[in-house]
Short mmCIF file of C-alpha atoms in Angstrom, two decimals:
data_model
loop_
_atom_site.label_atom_id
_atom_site.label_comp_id
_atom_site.label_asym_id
_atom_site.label_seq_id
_atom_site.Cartn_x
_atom_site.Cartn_y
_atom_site.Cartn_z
CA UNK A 20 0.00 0.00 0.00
CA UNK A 21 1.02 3.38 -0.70
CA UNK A 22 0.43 4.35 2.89
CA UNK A 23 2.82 1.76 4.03
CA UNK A 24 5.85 2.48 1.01
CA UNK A 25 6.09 6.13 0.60
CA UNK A 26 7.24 6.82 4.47
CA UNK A 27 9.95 4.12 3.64
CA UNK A 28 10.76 5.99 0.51
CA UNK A 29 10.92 9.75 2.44
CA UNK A 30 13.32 7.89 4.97
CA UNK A 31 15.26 7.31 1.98
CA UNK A 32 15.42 10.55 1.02
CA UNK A 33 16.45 11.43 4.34
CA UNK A 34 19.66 9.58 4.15
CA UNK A 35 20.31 11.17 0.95
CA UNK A 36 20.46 14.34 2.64
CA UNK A 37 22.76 12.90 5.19
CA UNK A 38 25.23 11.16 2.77
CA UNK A 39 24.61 13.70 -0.39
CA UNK A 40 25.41 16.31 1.60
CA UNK A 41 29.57 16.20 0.47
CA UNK A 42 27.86 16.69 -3.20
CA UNK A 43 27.87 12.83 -3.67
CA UNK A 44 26.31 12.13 -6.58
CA UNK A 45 25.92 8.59 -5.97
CA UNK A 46 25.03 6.01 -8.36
CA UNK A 47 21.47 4.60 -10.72
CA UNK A 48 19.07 3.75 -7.36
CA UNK A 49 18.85 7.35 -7.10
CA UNK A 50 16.97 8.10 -10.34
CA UNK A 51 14.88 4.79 -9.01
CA UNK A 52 14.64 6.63 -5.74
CA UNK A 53 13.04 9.75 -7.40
CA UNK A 54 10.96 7.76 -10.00
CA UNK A 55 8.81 5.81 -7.20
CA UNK A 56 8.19 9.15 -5.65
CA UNK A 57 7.54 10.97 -8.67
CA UNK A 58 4.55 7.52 -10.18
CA UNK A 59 3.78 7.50 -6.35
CA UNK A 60 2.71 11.30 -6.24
CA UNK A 61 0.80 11.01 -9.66
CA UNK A 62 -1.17 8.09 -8.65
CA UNK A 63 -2.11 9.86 -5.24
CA UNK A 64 -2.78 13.02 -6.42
CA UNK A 65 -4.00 15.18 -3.63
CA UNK A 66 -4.46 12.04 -1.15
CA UNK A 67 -0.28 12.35 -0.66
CA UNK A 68 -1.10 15.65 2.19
CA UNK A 69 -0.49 13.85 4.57
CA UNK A 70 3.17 12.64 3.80
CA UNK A 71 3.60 16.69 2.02
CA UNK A 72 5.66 18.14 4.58
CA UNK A 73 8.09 15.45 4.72
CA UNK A 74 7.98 14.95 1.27
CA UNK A 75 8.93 18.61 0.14
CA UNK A 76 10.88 19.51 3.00
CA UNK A 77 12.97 16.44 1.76
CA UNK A 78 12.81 17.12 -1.90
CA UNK A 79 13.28 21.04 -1.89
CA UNK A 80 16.11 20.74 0.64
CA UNK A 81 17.80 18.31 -1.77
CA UNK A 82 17.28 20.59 -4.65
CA UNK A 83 19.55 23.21 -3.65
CA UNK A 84 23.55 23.13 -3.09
CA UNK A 85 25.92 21.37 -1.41
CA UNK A 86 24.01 18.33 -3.22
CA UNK A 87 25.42 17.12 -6.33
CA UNK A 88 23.89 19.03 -9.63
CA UNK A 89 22.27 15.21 -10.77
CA UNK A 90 20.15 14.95 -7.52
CA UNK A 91 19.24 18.74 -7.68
CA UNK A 92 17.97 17.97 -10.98
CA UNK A 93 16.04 14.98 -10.08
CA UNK A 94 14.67 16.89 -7.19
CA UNK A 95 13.32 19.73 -8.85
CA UNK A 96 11.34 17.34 -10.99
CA UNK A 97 10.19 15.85 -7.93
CA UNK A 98 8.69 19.17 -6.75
CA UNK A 99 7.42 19.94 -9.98
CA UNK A 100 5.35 16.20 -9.91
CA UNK A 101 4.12 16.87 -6.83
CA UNK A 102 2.76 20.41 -7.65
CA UNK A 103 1.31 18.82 -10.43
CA UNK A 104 -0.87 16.15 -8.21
CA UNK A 105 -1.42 18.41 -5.06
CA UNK A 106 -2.67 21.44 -7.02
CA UNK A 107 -3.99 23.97 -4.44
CA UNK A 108 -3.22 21.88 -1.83
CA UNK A 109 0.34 22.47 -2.01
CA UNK A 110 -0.01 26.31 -1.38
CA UNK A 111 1.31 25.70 2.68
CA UNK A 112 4.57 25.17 0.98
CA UNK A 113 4.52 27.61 -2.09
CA UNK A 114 6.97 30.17 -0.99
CA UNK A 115 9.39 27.90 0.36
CA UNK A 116 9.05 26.01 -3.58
CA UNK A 117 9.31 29.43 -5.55
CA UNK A 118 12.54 30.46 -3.02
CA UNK A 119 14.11 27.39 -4.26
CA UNK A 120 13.31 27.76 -8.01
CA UNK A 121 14.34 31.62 -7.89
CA UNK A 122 17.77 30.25 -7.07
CA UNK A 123 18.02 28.92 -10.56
CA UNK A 124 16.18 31.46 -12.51
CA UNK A 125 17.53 34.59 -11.38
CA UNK A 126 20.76 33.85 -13.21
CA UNK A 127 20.08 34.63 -16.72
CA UNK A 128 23.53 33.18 -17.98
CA UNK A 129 24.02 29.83 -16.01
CA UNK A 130 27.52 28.07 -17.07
CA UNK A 131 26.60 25.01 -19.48
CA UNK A 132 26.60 22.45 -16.31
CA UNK A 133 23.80 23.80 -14.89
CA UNK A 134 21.24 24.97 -17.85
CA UNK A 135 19.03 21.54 -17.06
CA UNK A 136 19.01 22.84 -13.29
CA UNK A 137 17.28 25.89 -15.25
CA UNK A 138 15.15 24.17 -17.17
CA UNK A 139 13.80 22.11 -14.43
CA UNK A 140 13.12 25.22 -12.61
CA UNK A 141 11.49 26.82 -15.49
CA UNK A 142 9.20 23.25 -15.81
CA UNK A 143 8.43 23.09 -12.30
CA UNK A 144 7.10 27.48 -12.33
CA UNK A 145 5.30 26.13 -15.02
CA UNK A 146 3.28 23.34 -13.24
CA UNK A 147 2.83 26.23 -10.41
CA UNK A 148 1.29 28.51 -13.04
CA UNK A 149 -0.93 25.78 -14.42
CA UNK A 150 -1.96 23.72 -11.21
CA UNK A 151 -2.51 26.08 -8.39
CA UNK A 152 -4.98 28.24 -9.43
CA UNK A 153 -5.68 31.13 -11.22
CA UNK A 154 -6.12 33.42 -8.03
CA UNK A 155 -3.01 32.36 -6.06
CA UNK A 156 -0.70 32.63 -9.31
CA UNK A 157 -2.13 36.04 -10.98
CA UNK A 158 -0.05 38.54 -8.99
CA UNK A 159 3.16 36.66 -10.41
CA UNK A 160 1.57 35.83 -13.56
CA UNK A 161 3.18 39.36 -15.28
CA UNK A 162 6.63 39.08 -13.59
CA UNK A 163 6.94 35.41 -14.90
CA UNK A 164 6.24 36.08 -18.63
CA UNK A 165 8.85 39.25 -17.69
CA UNK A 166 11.08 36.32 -16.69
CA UNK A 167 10.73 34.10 -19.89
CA UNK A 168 11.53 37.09 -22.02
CA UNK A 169 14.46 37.75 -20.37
CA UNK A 170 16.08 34.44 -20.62
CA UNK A 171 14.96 33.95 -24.15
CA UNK A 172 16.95 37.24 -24.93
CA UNK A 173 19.95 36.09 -23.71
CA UNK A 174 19.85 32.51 -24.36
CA UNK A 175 19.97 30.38 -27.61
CA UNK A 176 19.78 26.99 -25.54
CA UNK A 177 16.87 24.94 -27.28
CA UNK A 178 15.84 23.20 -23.96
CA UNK A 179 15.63 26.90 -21.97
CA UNK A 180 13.97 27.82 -24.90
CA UNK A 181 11.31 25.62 -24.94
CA UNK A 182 10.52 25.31 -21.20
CA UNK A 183 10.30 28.84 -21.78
CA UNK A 184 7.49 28.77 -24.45
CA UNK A 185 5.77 25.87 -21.63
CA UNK A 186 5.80 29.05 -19.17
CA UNK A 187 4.08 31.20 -21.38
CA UNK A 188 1.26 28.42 -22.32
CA UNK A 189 0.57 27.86 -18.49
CA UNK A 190 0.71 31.55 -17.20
CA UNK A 191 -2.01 32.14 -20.43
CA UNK A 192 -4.07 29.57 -18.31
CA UNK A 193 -4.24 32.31 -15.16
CA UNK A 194 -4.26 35.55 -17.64
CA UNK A 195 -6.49 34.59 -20.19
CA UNK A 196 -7.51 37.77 -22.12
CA UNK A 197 -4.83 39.95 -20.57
CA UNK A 198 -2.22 37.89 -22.12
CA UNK A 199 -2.95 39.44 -25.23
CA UNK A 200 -0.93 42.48 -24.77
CA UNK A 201 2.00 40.25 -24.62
CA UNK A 202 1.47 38.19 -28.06
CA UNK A 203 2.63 40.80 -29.62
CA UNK A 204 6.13 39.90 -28.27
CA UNK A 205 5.63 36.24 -27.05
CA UNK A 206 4.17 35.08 -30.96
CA UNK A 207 6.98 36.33 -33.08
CA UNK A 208 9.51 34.45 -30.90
CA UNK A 209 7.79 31.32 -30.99
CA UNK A 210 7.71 31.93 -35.10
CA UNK A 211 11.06 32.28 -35.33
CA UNK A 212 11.65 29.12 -33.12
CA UNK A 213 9.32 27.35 -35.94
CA UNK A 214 11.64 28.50 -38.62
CA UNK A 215 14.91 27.64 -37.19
CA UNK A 216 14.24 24.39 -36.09
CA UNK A 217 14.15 21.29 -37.95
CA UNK A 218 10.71 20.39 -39.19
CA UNK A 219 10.06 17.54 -36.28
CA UNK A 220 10.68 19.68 -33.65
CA UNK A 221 8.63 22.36 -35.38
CA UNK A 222 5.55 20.19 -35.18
CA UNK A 223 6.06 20.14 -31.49
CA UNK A 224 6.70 23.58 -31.09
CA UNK A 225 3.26 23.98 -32.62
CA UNK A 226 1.26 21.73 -30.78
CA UNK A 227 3.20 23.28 -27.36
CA UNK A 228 2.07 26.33 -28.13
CA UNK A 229 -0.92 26.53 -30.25
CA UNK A 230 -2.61 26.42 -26.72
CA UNK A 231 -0.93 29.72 -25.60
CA UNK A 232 -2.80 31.71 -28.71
CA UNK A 233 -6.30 30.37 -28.41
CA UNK A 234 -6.28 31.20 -24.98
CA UNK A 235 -6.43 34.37 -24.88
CA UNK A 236 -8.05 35.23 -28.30
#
C-alpha cells in the first residue's frame, strides 16, 4: 500500500540528505529513488497531504547546493510532480518552492553544467502557473512572462527555450484575455523558433504552443 511504502521511501530521502550532503552524486538507485516518488505522487494526487511536509521539506532541501547538480535535478522534478498532483493543496509550501526555483532562474547566464538545473526550474514554475490556481498565481503571472523574455533574450539553448514557451502556455491559463498584450512579443519568438528548427521539432513547437494563442483570443 502506498500508505505503508512512501514513508519508507521519504526515509530514503532522508539519508540522501545525510550522505549527499559532500555533493555525492551517488550512483542509478537514485533516479529509481526519485521515480517511485515521482509515479507515487501522480497516482495519489492530492491524497499524498499527509506525507507533504516530509515529502517537500525532503525534496526542496535536496534541490539546492551542497548536493550534487544530478540529484538537484532529479529533485526539482520531484517538486514539480508533486505540484502537479497536489494542485492547491500544495499552497502551505509555495513560498518555500518558488525560493528554491528563484535560485536557478535569477541567473540569466548559467555556465553550461547547470542549464538543465534551469530548465527544471522553469518546468516546475510552469506546473505552479498551471496547477494552483488562477487566483493564487495572478499577482506573479506578469513578472513570470517578464522572466521568460528575459532568458529567451539572452539565451539560444533549445531546452531553456522551450521550457520557456511551456511558461508562457501555463501563465495564459491564469491571464487569459490579458495575455494578449503580450502576443505581440511572445508570438513572433515562438515563429522564429518554428523556422529555425528542424521540421520535427517544429511540429512540437506547434502543438506546445498553439494552446498559448487560443487562450487568450
Amino acid at each position: 500500500r502506498s500508505s505503508d511504502l512512501l514513508p519508507l521511501l521519504i526515509s530514503q530521502l532522508k539519508q540522501i540528505q545525510i550522505k549527499g550532503s559532500c555533493g555525492e552524486r551517488f550512483g542509478n538507485r537514485v533516479d529509481r529513488l526519485f521515480f517511485a516518488i515521482e509515479r507515487f505522487a501522480e497516482n495519489l494526487e492530492k491524497s499524498l497531504s499527509p506525507f507533504a511536509e516530509e515529502l517537500i521539506e525532503c525534496t526542496i532541501q535536496l534541490a539546492s547546493p551542497p548536493y550534487h547538480k544530478h540529484i538537484r535535478q532529479l529533485a526539482l522534478g520531484a517538486v514539480a510532480t508533486i505540484v502537479g498532483a497536489m494542485k492547491e493543496d500544495i499552497m502551505p509550501y509555495f513560498d518555500r518552492i518558488l525560493l528554491v526555483l528563484r535560485q536557478y532562474l535569477s541567473n540569466h547566464n548559467p555556465p553550461e553544467e547547470e542549464i538543465q538545473l534551469q530548465v527544471e526550474a522553469l518546468d516546475a514554475l510552469a506546473m505552479l502557473a498551471r496547477s494552483i490556481g488562477s487566483q493564487n498565481f495572478e499577482s506573479l503571472a506578469v513578472d513570470t512572462v517578464k522572466l521568460g523574455l528575459d532568458l529567451l533574450a539572452v539565451t539560444n539553448d533549445p531546452d531553456i527555450r522551450k521550457s520557456s514557451y511551456g511558461v508562457f502556455s501555463s501563465v495564459s491559463t491564469v491571464l487569459k484575455q490579458n495575455m494578449a498584450p503580450m502576443l505581440a512579443t511572445i508570438v513572433p519568438l515562438i515563429l522564429t523558433a518554428l523556422r529555425d528548427a528542424p521540421s520535427a521539432t517544429a511540429i512540437t513547437h506547434y502543438k506546445e504552443n498553439e494552446d498559448l494563442i487560443m487562450k487568450t483570443v
